[in-house]
């Protein structure tokens, strides 16, 4: 059970870190290229979420293989675990996207 919980934590934080980190570095690149950094950060965060989930799960094919094996061999416990891993990774990526959106919204307050 502790392996399951630690894997959930890893999946969440990896998906969060990929989304947030990519957005931050894209913002730095936008500053260097004289583009609007917050808009660039939001665009990158939006488009990279699905890739962050794939990275957190260790590649998409392993997840599909576990789900396929679980459905064909009747191992529904592994299918449920894999679905939970996917949902947790999605939550991490979406939370990072929401944080970037919050930073963009709060920038309007800082400018006033």
Short mmCIF file of N, CA and C in Angstrom, two decimals, residues 5-6 10 13-14 17-18 27-28 33 35 39-40 44 51-52 57-58 62 84 94 97 99 103 105 107-108:
data_model
loop_
_atom_site.label_atom_id
_atom_site.label_comp_id
_atom_site.label_asym_id
_atom_site.label_seq_id
_atom_site.Cartn_x
_atom_site.Cartn_y
_atom_site.Cartn_z
N UNK A 5 0.85 4.61 -2.62
CA UNK A 5 0.74 6.01 -2.21
C UNK A 5 1.96 6.81 -2.65
N UNK A 6 3.14 6.22 -2.54
CA UNK A 6 4.34 6.95 -2.98
C UNK A 6 4.33 7.13 -4.49
N UNK A 10 4.57 10.66 -6.50
CA UNK A 10 5.50 10.87 -7.61
C UNK A 10 4.78 11.33 -8.87
N UNK A 13 3.52 14.99 -8.46
CA UNK A 13 4.58 16.00 -8.45
C UNK A 13 5.33 16.07 -9.78
N UNK A 14 5.51 14.94 -10.43
CA UNK A 14 6.18 14.97 -11.73
C UNK A 14 5.33 15.72 -12.75
N UNK A 17 5.46 19.37 -11.84
CA UNK A 17 6.77 19.96 -12.13
C UNK A 17 7.03 20.14 -13.61
N UNK A 18 6.62 19.19 -14.41
CA UNK A 18 6.82 19.32 -15.86
C UNK A 18 6.02 20.51 -16.38
N UNK A 27 8.62 31.21 -20.11
CA UNK A 27 8.53 32.63 -19.77
C UNK A 27 9.88 33.32 -19.85
N UNK A 28 10.92 32.63 -19.39
CA UNK A 28 12.28 33.19 -19.50
C UNK A 28 12.68 33.35 -20.96
N UNK A 33 13.38 36.77 -25.87
CA UNK A 33 12.94 37.05 -27.24
C UNK A 33 12.03 38.27 -27.36
N UNK A 35 9.02 38.81 -26.07
CA UNK A 35 7.61 38.46 -26.23
C UNK A 35 6.93 38.58 -24.86
N UNK A 39 1.71 35.52 -21.22
CA UNK A 39 0.90 34.89 -22.27
C UNK A 39 1.60 33.63 -22.77
N UNK A 40 2.89 33.69 -22.95
CA UNK A 40 3.66 32.52 -23.39
C UNK A 40 3.59 31.42 -22.35
N UNK A 44 2.03 27.69 -23.08
CA UNK A 44 2.84 26.48 -22.91
C UNK A 44 2.21 25.56 -21.87
N UNK A 51 1.36 16.05 -22.15
CA UNK A 51 2.71 15.48 -22.16
C UNK A 51 3.23 15.30 -20.75
N UNK A 52 2.84 16.19 -19.86
CA UNK A 52 3.24 16.04 -18.46
C UNK A 52 2.65 14.78 -17.85
N UNK A 57 3.58 9.17 -16.05
CA UNK A 57 3.22 7.75 -16.09
C UNK A 57 4.34 6.90 -16.67
N UNK A 58 5.41 7.52 -17.11
CA UNK A 58 6.53 6.75 -17.66
C UNK A 58 6.31 6.34 -19.09
N UNK A 62 3.01 1.91 -21.56
CA UNK A 62 2.97 1.03 -20.39
C UNK A 62 1.61 1.08 -19.72
N UNK A 84 -6.40 5.49 -11.49
CA UNK A 84 -6.11 6.43 -10.39
C UNK A 84 -4.80 7.16 -10.65
N UNK A 94 -3.07 19.90 -14.09
CA UNK A 94 -4.09 20.95 -14.06
C UNK A 94 -3.86 21.94 -12.93
N UNK A 97 -1.24 24.30 -14.16
CA UNK A 97 -1.86 25.21 -15.12
C UNK A 97 -2.67 26.28 -14.38
N UNK A 99 -2.14 27.37 -11.39
CA UNK A 99 -1.19 28.26 -10.73
C UNK A 99 -0.65 29.29 -11.71
N UNK A 103 -1.09 33.32 -11.52
CA UNK A 103 0.02 34.28 -11.64
C UNK A 103 -0.33 35.34 -12.69
N UNK A 105 -3.35 36.29 -13.63
CA UNK A 105 -4.41 37.16 -13.11
C UNK A 105 -3.88 38.12 -12.06
N UNK A 107 -0.97 39.34 -11.89
CA UNK A 107 -0.10 40.37 -12.48
C UNK A 107 -0.89 41.64 -12.78
N UNK A 108 -2.18 41.47 -13.08
CA UNK A 108 -3.02 42.64 -13.33
C UNK A 108 -3.18 43.47 -12.05
#
